[in-house]
Amino acid sequence: MSANPRILLDADALRANLARVRALAPRAKVLAVVKADAYGHGLVPVARALAGADGFAVARVAEGIALRRAGIGHPVVVLGGFFDRGEAEACGRHRLDPVIHDPDQLPWLPEDVRPWIKFDSGMHRLGLGEAAFRKIVSRLAPRRPVLMTHLACADETDNPATAEQLRHFGRLCEGTAFERSCANSAAILAWPQSHGDWVRPGLMLYGISPFPGRSGAELGLRPAMAFRARLIAVRELPTGEAVGYGGAWVARRPTRLGVVAAGYGDGYPREVQPETSVWIGGRRAPVVGRVSMDLLTVDLTDHPGIAPGAEVELWGPNLPVEEIAACAGTIPYTLVCGVTARVARIETERSEDGARQGCL
Ligand SMILES: *Cc1c(COP(=O)(O)O)cnc(C)c1O
């Protein structure tokens, strides 16, 4: 068995989280957001596990092509739209439905795709202003577009900006019979009035909470990613010895130091603050010293039975990625997206007899 770190993808958890989305938004279709390699979980295995979704969303044309090459036949929406003629033609060839956020895209809009027309209701990233939106909606009416907007503050459940964005979008869509789409994960969970015809969950499908200070489990979600590594050495250090780059951590007692084969070169954040934990032998152990590229060190003094070869969870079902993100001063999105290419992705699937097995 390799000592290299790996992420395990729990396809059952993905499906359970999709069911949770459907329970929260029973009248909406689900556009499962799988951009950025399915938030680092692996584009194709995630799309296969989520075949029960009504469609997929990616950020870029190339991601959509990758789905088609893997034989995914669902509607695929390209959230960033196309930028030039070549990308527009690729959308046509691969039946990728582009987001229209700029009038300059119109001359290139291919025939056999369904446009999603994006209104900028206040986020001021991509999207059309009122006048351009109205004009393009009426011009593309025969193509049955989906009308969409994106919410900037849906994770702040008491922020009035969300209701204001929804009101503005609703007013603009009045009188049209076209489908509408506004809701990301936070809006699906906190703003039922935003659901519309298509919801666009990303983070929650992976079992992660979009709300600071709340875990996915509290929201009825199951983490789909387990980031695991192995303990490859155990050292006995006398009091006063320093550990790692800069000697940043000094043993205050005779210490059993564990060395784990994972570091920022694998996507584990170097920024974690003292008292960040890993999960080993059925409980937590603190990370000590600086995280380096390939290794990190943990204090195993209170874990006398643990020997090299032991499995370590860096985040996953036993250690919420939300918590590690908070320890690193970031959000869980960046951690799951940041697992690097050298980390193996292994899919776990319930086999006939109920046992779990890897099948990469
Ligand atoms: C990424 C994205 C989503 C999904 O957001 P989550 O917060 O991950 O649910 C939805 N809509 C658009 C336009 C996006 O870019």
PDB file of C-alpha atoms in Angstrom, residues 54-329:
ATOM      1  CA  ASP A  54     -31.004  17.523 -14.584  1.00  0.00           C
ATOM      2  CA  GLY A  55     -27.860  19.125 -15.970  1.00  0.00           C
ATOM      3  CA  PHE A  56     -24.330  20.233 -15.165  1.00  0.00           C
ATOM      4  CA  ALA A  57     -22.680  23.638 -14.990  1.00  0.00           C
ATOM      5  CA  VAL A  58     -19.025  24.310 -15.707  1.00  0.00           C
ATOM      6  CA  ALA A  59     -17.156  27.606 -15.822  1.00  0.00           C
ATOM      7  CA  ARG A  60     -15.314  27.136 -19.095  1.00  0.00           C
ATOM      8  CA  VAL A  61     -15.869  25.623 -22.513  1.00  0.00           C
ATOM      9  CA  ALA A  62     -12.957  23.198 -22.084  1.00  0.00           C
ATOM     10  CA  GLU A  63     -14.601  21.757 -18.962  1.00  0.00           C
ATOM     11  CA  GLY A  64     -17.798  21.167 -20.928  1.00  0.00           C
ATOM     12  CA  ILE A  65     -15.882  19.408 -23.686  1.00  0.00           C
ATOM     13  CA  ALA A  66     -14.295  17.153 -21.053  1.00  0.00           C
ATOM     14  CA  LEU A  67     -17.784  16.139 -19.889  1.00  0.00           C
ATOM     15  CA  ARG A  68     -18.855  15.336 -23.457  1.00  0.00           C
ATOM     16  CA  ARG A  69     -15.670  13.338 -24.084  1.00  0.00           C
ATOM     17  CA  ALA A  70     -16.547  11.257 -21.034  1.00  0.00           C
ATOM     18  CA  GLY A  71     -19.919  10.484 -22.607  1.00  0.00           C
ATOM     19  CA  ILE A  72     -22.039  12.734 -20.393  1.00  0.00           C
ATOM     20  CA  GLY A  73     -25.176  13.536 -22.398  1.00  0.00           C
ATOM     21  CA  HIS A  74     -26.960  15.870 -19.953  1.00  0.00           C
ATOM     22  CA  PRO A  75     -27.530  19.548 -20.667  1.00  0.00           C
ATOM     23  CA  VAL A  76     -24.278  21.345 -19.853  1.00  0.00           C
ATOM     24  CA  VAL A  77     -24.246  25.079 -19.127  1.00  0.00           C
ATOM     25  CA  VAL A  78     -21.029  27.082 -19.501  1.00  0.00           C
ATOM     26  CA  LEU A  79     -21.297  29.737 -16.790  1.00  0.00           C
ATOM     27  CA  GLY A  80     -18.572  31.928 -18.270  1.00  0.00           C
ATOM     28  CA  GLY A  81     -20.083  31.688 -21.731  1.00  0.00           C
ATOM     29  CA  PHE A  82     -17.841  31.824 -24.795  1.00  0.00           C
ATOM     30  CA  PHE A  83     -15.287  34.545 -25.340  1.00  0.00           C
ATOM     31  CA  ASP A  84     -14.520  34.277 -29.048  1.00  0.00           C
ATOM     32  CA  ARG A  85     -15.700  32.639 -32.241  1.00  0.00           C
ATOM     33  CA  GLY A  86     -13.677  29.490 -31.651  1.00  0.00           C
ATOM     34  CA  GLU A  87     -15.241  28.883 -28.250  1.00  0.00           C
ATOM     35  CA  ALA A  88     -18.688  29.644 -29.632  1.00  0.00           C
ATOM     36  CA  GLU A  89     -18.222  27.061 -32.365  1.00  0.00           C
ATOM     37  CA  ALA A  90     -17.039  24.534 -29.790  1.00  0.00           C
ATOM     38  CA  CYS A  91     -20.249  25.188 -27.819  1.00  0.00           C
ATOM     39  CA  GLY A  92     -22.248  24.408 -30.939  1.00  0.00           C
ATOM     40  CA  ARG A  93     -20.276  21.299 -31.755  1.00  0.00           C
ATOM     41  CA  HIS A  94     -20.531  19.866 -28.258  1.00  0.00           C
ATOM     42  CA  ARG A  95     -24.046  21.170 -27.452  1.00  0.00           C
ATOM     43  CA  LEU A  96     -22.841  23.297 -24.538  1.00  0.00           C
ATOM     44  CA  ASP A  97     -25.403  25.918 -23.466  1.00  0.00           C
ATOM     45  CA  PRO A  98     -23.606  29.240 -23.033  1.00  0.00           C
ATOM     46  CA  VAL A  99     -24.329  32.041 -20.613  1.00  0.00           C
ATOM     47  CA  ILE A 100     -24.835  35.293 -22.525  1.00  0.00           C
ATOM     48  CA  HIS A 101     -23.501  38.175 -20.449  1.00  0.00           C
ATOM     49  CA  ASP A 102     -22.331  40.559 -23.170  1.00  0.00           C
ATOM     50  CA  PRO A 103     -24.087  41.760 -26.367  1.00  0.00           C
ATOM     51  CA  ASP A 104     -20.843  41.150 -28.275  1.00  0.00           C
ATOM     52  CA  GLN A 105     -21.427  37.411 -27.900  1.00  0.00           C
ATOM     53  CA  LEU A 106     -24.604  37.437 -29.976  1.00  0.00           C
ATOM     54  CA  PRO A 107     -23.172  37.294 -33.501  1.00  0.00           C
ATOM     55  CA  TRP A 108     -21.380  34.061 -32.612  1.00  0.00           C
ATOM     56  CA  LEU A 109     -24.229  32.327 -30.763  1.00  0.00           C
ATOM     57  CA  PRO A 110     -24.503  28.874 -32.353  1.00  0.00           C
ATOM     58  CA  GLU A 111     -27.855  27.438 -33.446  1.00  0.00           C
ATOM     59  CA  ASP A 112     -28.333  24.246 -31.507  1.00  0.00           C
ATOM     60  CA  VAL A 113     -27.745  25.461 -27.965  1.00  0.00           C
ATOM     61  CA  ARG A 114     -30.015  26.989 -25.349  1.00  0.00           C
ATOM     62  CA  PRO A 115     -28.817  30.411 -24.208  1.00  0.00           C
ATOM     63  CA  TRP A 116     -28.841  31.315 -20.520  1.00  0.00           C
ATOM     64  CA  ILE A 117     -29.128  35.100 -20.330  1.00  0.00           C
ATOM     65  CA  LYS A 118     -27.497  36.641 -17.297  1.00  0.00           C
ATOM     66  CA  PHE A 119     -28.713  39.785 -15.590  1.00  0.00           C
ATOM     67  CA  ASP A 120     -26.317  41.689 -13.337  1.00  0.00           C
ATOM     68  CA  SER A 121     -28.577  42.251 -10.345  1.00  0.00           C
ATOM     69  CA  GLY A 122     -25.850  43.766  -8.211  1.00  0.00           C
ATOM     70  CA  MET A 123     -22.802  41.536  -8.017  1.00  0.00           C
ATOM     71  CA  HIS A 124     -21.138  43.505 -10.854  1.00  0.00           C
ATOM     72  CA  ARG A 125     -19.040  40.678 -12.102  1.00  0.00           C
ATOM     73  CA  LEU A 126     -20.560  39.161 -15.272  1.00  0.00           C
ATOM     74  CA  GLY A 127     -24.024  40.108 -16.477  1.00  0.00           C
ATOM     75  CA  LEU A 128     -26.101  42.499 -18.555  1.00  0.00           C
ATOM     76  CA  GLY A 129     -27.617  45.763 -17.418  1.00  0.00           C
ATOM     77  CA  GLU A 130     -31.369  46.260 -17.536  1.00  0.00           C
ATOM     78  CA  ALA A 131     -31.671  47.679 -21.035  1.00  0.00           C
ATOM     79  CA  ALA A 132     -29.363  45.160 -22.700  1.00  0.00           C
ATOM     80  CA  PHE A 133     -31.014  42.304 -20.779  1.00  0.00           C
ATOM     81  CA  ARG A 134     -34.513  43.250 -21.968  1.00  0.00           C
ATOM     82  CA  LYS A 135     -33.332  43.648 -25.537  1.00  0.00           C
ATOM     83  CA  ILE A 136     -31.481  40.333 -25.669  1.00  0.00           C
ATOM     84  CA  VAL A 137     -34.323  38.459 -23.959  1.00  0.00           C
ATOM     85  CA  SER A 138     -36.797  39.638 -26.589  1.00  0.00           C
ATOM     86  CA  ARG A 139     -34.365  38.965 -29.408  1.00  0.00           C
ATOM     87  CA  LEU A 140     -33.602  35.422 -28.213  1.00  0.00           C
ATOM     88  CA  ALA A 141     -37.189  34.661 -27.176  1.00  0.00           C
ATOM     89  CA  PRO A 142     -37.666  32.038 -29.919  1.00  0.00           C
ATOM     90  CA  ARG A 143     -34.727  30.096 -28.428  1.00  0.00           C
ATOM     91  CA  ARG A 144     -36.532  29.672 -25.044  1.00  0.00           C
ATOM     92  CA  PRO A 145     -33.648  31.104 -23.008  1.00  0.00           C
ATOM     93  CA  VAL A 146     -33.216  30.569 -19.292  1.00  0.00           C
ATOM     94  CA  LEU A 147     -33.004  33.859 -17.400  1.00  0.00           C
ATOM     95  CA  MET A 148     -30.433  33.934 -14.641  1.00  0.00           C
ATOM     96  CA  THR A 149     -28.687  36.076 -12.092  1.00  0.00           C
ATOM     97  CA  HIS A 150     -26.120  35.402  -9.375  1.00  0.00           C
ATOM     98  CA  LEU A 151     -26.376  36.406  -5.717  1.00  0.00           C
ATOM     99  CA  ALA A 152     -23.427  38.085  -4.045  1.00  0.00           C
ATOM    100  CA  CYS A 153     -24.336  37.710  -0.350  1.00  0.00           C
ATOM    101  CA  ALA A 154     -26.660  34.715  -0.050  1.00  0.00           C
ATOM    102  CA  ASP A 155     -24.437  33.182   2.664  1.00  0.00           C
ATOM    103  CA  GLU A 156     -25.206  36.146   4.946  1.00  0.00           C
ATOM    104  CA  THR A 157     -28.688  35.163   5.986  1.00  0.00           C
ATOM    105  CA  ASP A 158     -29.571  38.603   7.366  1.00  0.00           C
ATOM    106  CA  ASN A 159     -28.119  40.656   4.515  1.00  0.00           C
ATOM    107  CA  PRO A 160     -30.885  42.646   2.768  1.00  0.00           C
ATOM    108  CA  ALA A 161     -28.855  42.719  -0.478  1.00  0.00           C
ATOM    109  CA  THR A 162     -30.178  39.264  -1.424  1.00  0.00           C
ATOM    110  CA  ALA A 163     -33.862  40.203  -1.243  1.00  0.00           C
ATOM    111  CA  GLU A 164     -33.022  43.354  -3.192  1.00  0.00           C
ATOM    112  CA  GLN A 165     -31.232  41.394  -5.934  1.00  0.00           C
ATOM    113  CA  LEU A 166     -34.128  38.922  -6.166  1.00  0.00           C
ATOM    114  CA  ARG A 167     -36.698  41.725  -6.319  1.00  0.00           C
ATOM    115  CA  HIS A 168     -34.821  43.487  -9.095  1.00  0.00           C
ATOM    116  CA  PHE A 169     -34.442  40.288 -11.122  1.00  0.00           C
ATOM    117  CA  GLY A 170     -38.094  39.328 -10.550  1.00  0.00           C
ATOM    118  CA  ARG A 171     -39.299  42.723 -11.731  1.00  0.00           C
ATOM    119  CA  LEU A 172     -37.232  42.452 -14.882  1.00  0.00           C
ATOM    120  CA  CYS A 173     -38.521  38.945 -15.685  1.00  0.00           C
ATOM    121  CA  GLU A 174     -42.176  39.894 -15.162  1.00  0.00           C
ATOM    122  CA  GLY A 175     -44.328  39.102 -18.141  1.00  0.00           C
ATOM    123  CA  THR A 176     -41.945  36.509 -19.580  1.00  0.00           C
ATOM    124  CA  ALA A 177     -42.712  32.818 -19.369  1.00  0.00           C
ATOM    125  CA  PHE A 178     -39.068  31.766 -19.487  1.00  0.00           C
ATOM    126  CA  GLU A 179     -37.417  29.624 -16.878  1.00  0.00           C
ATOM    127  CA  ARG A 180     -35.425  31.408 -14.169  1.00  0.00           C
ATOM    128  CA  SER A 181     -32.349  30.530 -12.134  1.00  0.00           C
ATOM    129  CA  CYS A 182     -30.789  32.382  -9.181  1.00  0.00           C
ATOM    130  CA  ALA A 183     -29.866  30.016  -6.378  1.00  0.00           C
ATOM    131  CA  ASN A 184     -26.405  28.796  -5.413  1.00  0.00           C
ATOM    132  CA  SER A 185     -25.972  26.529  -2.362  1.00  0.00           C
ATOM    133  CA  ALA A 186     -26.431  29.273   0.210  1.00  0.00           C
ATOM    134  CA  ALA A 187     -29.613  30.484  -1.486  1.00  0.00           C
ATOM    135  CA  ILE A 188     -30.990  26.946  -1.790  1.00  0.00           C
ATOM    136  CA  LEU A 189     -30.539  26.550   1.968  1.00  0.00           C
ATOM    137  CA  ALA A 190     -31.448  30.024   3.218  1.00  0.00           C
ATOM    138  CA  TRP A 191     -33.579  31.784   0.595  1.00  0.00           C
ATOM    139  CA  PRO A 192     -36.432  29.538  -0.588  1.00  0.00           C
ATOM    140  CA  GLN A 193     -37.966  32.415  -2.537  1.00  0.00           C
ATOM    141  CA  SER A 194     -34.896  32.308  -4.799  1.00  0.00           C
ATOM    142  CA  HIS A 195     -35.336  28.732  -6.039  1.00  0.00           C
ATOM    143  CA  GLY A 196     -37.105  29.403  -9.350  1.00  0.00           C
ATOM    144  CA  ASP A 197     -36.966  26.762 -12.093  1.00  0.00           C
ATOM    145  CA  TRP A 198     -33.312  25.742 -11.914  1.00  0.00           C
ATOM    146  CA  VAL A 199     -31.184  25.706  -8.771  1.00  0.00           C
ATOM    147  CA  ARG A 200     -27.389  25.735  -9.160  1.00  0.00           C
ATOM    148  CA  PRO A 201     -25.831  23.938  -6.178  1.00  0.00           C
ATOM    149  CA  GLY A 202     -22.074  23.573  -6.037  1.00  0.00           C
ATOM    150  CA  LEU A 203     -20.510  23.403  -2.595  1.00  0.00           C
ATOM    151  CA  MET A 204     -23.442  21.697  -0.837  1.00  0.00           C
ATOM    152  CA  LEU A 205     -23.356  18.777  -3.292  1.00  0.00           C
ATOM    153  CA  TYR A 206     -19.900  18.042  -1.932  1.00  0.00           C
ATOM    154  CA  GLY A 207     -21.323  18.018   1.598  1.00  0.00           C
ATOM    155  CA  ILE A 208     -19.839  21.337   2.637  1.00  0.00           C
ATOM    156  CA  SER A 209     -21.577  24.244   4.335  1.00  0.00           C
ATOM    157  CA  PRO A 210     -21.577  27.610   2.546  1.00  0.00           C
ATOM    158  CA  PHE A 211     -22.210  29.391   5.853  1.00  0.00           C
ATOM    159  CA  PRO A 212     -19.279  30.498   8.023  1.00  0.00           C
ATOM    160  CA  GLY A 213     -19.475  28.839  11.421  1.00  0.00           C
ATOM    161  CA  ARG A 214     -21.854  26.047  10.383  1.00  0.00           C
ATOM    162  CA  SER A 215     -20.875  22.554   9.303  1.00  0.00           C
ATOM    163  CA  GLY A 216     -22.331  20.528   6.455  1.00  0.00           C
ATOM    164  CA  ALA A 217     -23.562  17.915   8.942  1.00  0.00           C
ATOM    165  CA  GLU A 218     -25.727  20.546  10.668  1.00  0.00           C
ATOM    166  CA  LEU A 219     -27.351  21.167   7.295  1.00  0.00           C
ATOM    167  CA  GLY A 220     -28.037  17.493   6.595  1.00  0.00           C
ATOM    168  CA  LEU A 221     -25.092  17.078   4.226  1.00  0.00           C
ATOM    169  CA  ARG A 222     -22.390  14.387   4.002  1.00  0.00           C
ATOM    170  CA  PRO A 223     -18.797  15.220   3.038  1.00  0.00           C
ATOM    171  CA  ALA A 224     -17.922  13.631  -0.299  1.00  0.00           C
ATOM    172  CA  MET A 225     -14.147  14.072   0.018  1.00  0.00           C
ATOM    173  CA  ALA A 226     -11.821  12.421   2.489  1.00  0.00           C
ATOM    174  CA  PHE A 227      -8.236  13.690   2.238  1.00  0.00           C
ATOM    175  CA  ARG A 228      -6.036  10.956   3.668  1.00  0.00           C
ATOM    176  CA  ALA A 229      -2.321  10.452   4.119  1.00  0.00           C
ATOM    177  CA  ARG A 230      -0.021   8.124   6.025  1.00  0.00           C
ATOM    178  CA  LEU A 231       2.160   8.475   9.055  1.00  0.00           C
ATOM    179  CA  ILE A 232       5.632   7.576   7.762  1.00  0.00           C
ATOM    180  CA  ALA A 233       7.820   8.135  10.837  1.00  0.00           C
ATOM    181  CA  VAL A 234       7.566   8.491  14.608  1.00  0.00           C
ATOM    182  CA  ARG A 235      10.381  10.235  16.527  1.00  0.00           C
ATOM    183  CA  GLU A 236      11.067  10.617  20.236  1.00  0.00           C
ATOM    184  CA  LEU A 237      12.229  14.161  21.024  1.00  0.00           C
ATOM    185  CA  PRO A 238      13.534  15.459  24.347  1.00  0.00           C
ATOM    186  CA  THR A 239      12.177  18.669  25.849  1.00  0.00           C
ATOM    187  CA  GLY A 240      13.548  21.801  24.168  1.00  0.00           C
ATOM    188  CA  GLU A 241      14.053  20.378  20.657  1.00  0.00           C
ATOM    189  CA  ALA A 242      12.654  22.433  17.796  1.00  0.00           C
ATOM    190  CA  VAL A 243      10.696  20.975  14.887  1.00  0.00           C
ATOM    191  CA  GLY A 244      10.590  21.909  11.202  1.00  0.00           C
ATOM    192  CA  TYR A 245      11.537  25.011   9.205  1.00  0.00           C
ATOM    193  CA  GLY A 246      12.444  27.977  11.345  1.00  0.00           C
ATOM    194  CA  GLY A 247      12.317  25.813  14.447  1.00  0.00           C
ATOM    195  CA  ALA A 248       8.898  27.371  14.891  1.00  0.00           C
ATOM    196  CA  TRP A 249       7.656  24.792  17.369  1.00  0.00           C
ATOM    197  CA  VAL A 250       9.628  23.660  20.409  1.00  0.00           C
ATOM    198  CA  ALA A 251       8.846  20.539  22.454  1.00  0.00           C
ATOM    199  CA  ARG A 252       7.783  21.550  25.974  1.00  0.00           C
ATOM    200  CA  ARG A 253       7.864  17.945  27.175  1.00  0.00           C
ATOM    201  CA  PRO A 254       9.397  14.704  25.951  1.00  0.00           C
ATOM    202  CA  THR A 255       7.462  14.358  22.707  1.00  0.00           C
ATOM    203  CA  ARG A 256       6.457  11.565  20.340  1.00  0.00           C
ATOM    204  CA  LEU A 257       6.499  13.362  17.049  1.00  0.00           C
ATOM    205  CA  GLY A 258       4.633  11.922  14.075  1.00  0.00           C
ATOM    206  CA  VAL A 259       5.639  12.729  10.503  1.00  0.00           C
ATOM    207  CA  VAL A 260       2.823  12.623   7.957  1.00  0.00           C
ATOM    208  CA  ALA A 261       3.501  12.355   4.212  1.00  0.00           C
ATOM    209  CA  ALA A 262       1.408  15.335   3.114  1.00  0.00           C
ATOM    210  CA  GLY A 263       2.127  19.035   2.785  1.00  0.00           C
ATOM    211  CA  TYR A 264       1.284  22.163   0.860  1.00  0.00           C
ATOM    212  CA  GLY A 265       2.570  20.456  -2.293  1.00  0.00           C
ATOM    213  CA  ASP A 266      -0.520  18.282  -1.951  1.00  0.00           C
ATOM    214  CA  GLY A 267      -2.862  21.144  -1.143  1.00  0.00           C
ATOM    215  CA  TYR A 268      -2.760  21.056   2.646  1.00  0.00           C
ATOM    216  CA  PRO A 269      -2.705  24.735   3.685  1.00  0.00           C
ATOM    217  CA  ARG A 270       0.576  26.037   5.056  1.00  0.00           C
ATOM    218  CA  GLU A 271      -1.387  28.818   6.796  1.00  0.00           C
ATOM    219  CA  VAL A 272      -2.985  26.611   9.478  1.00  0.00           C
ATOM    220  CA  GLN A 273      -2.790  28.135  12.935  1.00  0.00           C
ATOM    221  CA  PRO A 274      -1.601  26.305  16.070  1.00  0.00           C
ATOM    222  CA  GLU A 275      -4.147  23.839  17.463  1.00  0.00           C
ATOM    223  CA  THR A 276      -5.217  22.631  14.023  1.00  0.00           C
ATOM    224  CA  SER A 277      -5.926  18.900  14.159  1.00  0.00           C
ATOM    225  CA  VAL A 278      -5.545  15.811  12.072  1.00  0.00           C
ATOM    226  CA  TRP A 279      -7.548  12.650  12.724  1.00  0.00           C
ATOM    227  CA  ILE A 280      -5.522   9.560  13.622  1.00  0.00           C
ATOM    228  CA  GLY A 281      -6.354   6.373  15.484  1.00  0.00           C
ATOM    229  CA  GLY A 282      -9.944   7.451  16.015  1.00  0.00           C
ATOM    230  CA  ARG A 283      -9.206  10.852  17.546  1.00  0.00           C
ATOM    231  CA  ARG A 284      -7.536  14.182  17.011  1.00  0.00           C
ATOM    232  CA  ALA A 285      -3.860  15.043  17.192  1.00  0.00           C
ATOM    233  CA  PRO A 286      -2.476  18.591  16.891  1.00  0.00           C
ATOM    234  CA  VAL A 287      -0.383  19.731  13.930  1.00  0.00           C
ATOM    235  CA  VAL A 288       2.885  21.214  15.250  1.00  0.00           C
ATOM    236  CA  GLY A 289       5.638  23.126  13.471  1.00  0.00           C
ATOM    237  CA  ARG A 290       5.417  24.546   9.964  1.00  0.00           C
ATOM    238  CA  VAL A 291       3.699  22.597   7.249  1.00  0.00           C
ATOM    239  CA  SER A 292       6.272  21.919   4.546  1.00  0.00           C
ATOM    240  CA  MET A 293       5.864  20.897   0.913  1.00  0.00           C
ATOM    241  CA  ASP A 294       5.740  17.129   1.346  1.00  0.00           C
ATOM    242  CA  LEU A 295       5.483  16.612   5.099  1.00  0.00           C
ATOM    243  CA  LEU A 296       3.726  17.850   8.165  1.00  0.00           C
ATOM    244  CA  THR A 297       4.343  16.981  11.786  1.00  0.00           C
ATOM    245  CA  VAL A 298       1.921  16.104  14.558  1.00  0.00           C
ATOM    246  CA  ASP A 299       2.238  15.660  18.312  1.00  0.00           C
ATOM    247  CA  LEU A 300       1.489  12.012  19.136  1.00  0.00           C
ATOM    248  CA  THR A 301       2.620  12.113  22.761  1.00  0.00           C
ATOM    249  CA  ASP A 302      -0.941  11.368  23.852  1.00  0.00           C
ATOM    250  CA  HIS A 303      -1.342   8.631  21.204  1.00  0.00           C
ATOM    251  CA  PRO A 304       1.077   5.984  22.469  1.00  0.00           C
ATOM    252  CA  GLY A 305      -0.219   3.151  20.289  1.00  0.00           C
ATOM    253  CA  ILE A 306       0.165   4.813  16.898  1.00  0.00           C
ATOM    254  CA  ALA A 307       2.924   3.458  14.622  1.00  0.00           C
ATOM    255  CA  PRO A 308       4.219   4.355  11.150  1.00  0.00           C
ATOM    256  CA  GLY A 309       1.814   3.242   8.460  1.00  0.00           C
ATOM    257  CA  ALA A 310      -1.209   4.557  10.358  1.00  0.00           C
ATOM    258  CA  GLU A 311      -3.786   6.344   8.256  1.00  0.00           C
ATOM    259  CA  VAL A 312      -4.282  10.051   8.875  1.00  0.00           C
ATOM    260  CA  GLU A 313      -7.329  12.065   7.850  1.00  0.00           C
ATOM    261  CA  LEU A 314      -6.440  15.668   7.002  1.00  0.00           C
ATOM    262  CA  TRP A 315     -10.089  16.517   6.409  1.00  0.00           C
ATOM    263  CA  GLY A 316     -13.151  14.441   5.676  1.00  0.00           C
ATOM    264  CA  PRO A 317     -16.005  12.756   7.509  1.00  0.00           C
ATOM    265  CA  ASN A 318     -14.164  12.876  10.861  1.00  0.00           C
ATOM    266  CA  LEU A 319     -12.668  16.348  10.513  1.00  0.00           C
ATOM    267  CA  PRO A 320     -14.821  18.883   8.656  1.00  0.00           C
ATOM    268  CA  VAL A 321     -13.008  20.792   5.898  1.00  0.00           C
ATOM    269  CA  GLU A 322     -14.956  23.835   7.130  1.00  0.00           C
ATOM    270  CA  GLU A 323     -12.956  23.613  10.367  1.00  0.00           C
ATOM    271  CA  ILE A 324      -9.571  23.285   8.647  1.00  0.00           C
ATOM    272  CA  ALA A 325     -10.470  26.230   6.391  1.00  0.00           C
ATOM    273  CA  ALA A 326     -11.248  28.351   9.442  1.00  0.00           C
ATOM    274  CA  CYS A 327      -7.909  27.297  10.989  1.00  0.00           C
ATOM    275  CA  ALA A 328      -6.168  28.450   7.792  1.00  0.00           C
ATOM    276  CA  GLY A 329      -8.067  31.737   7.556  1.00  0.00           C
TER     277      GLY A 329
END
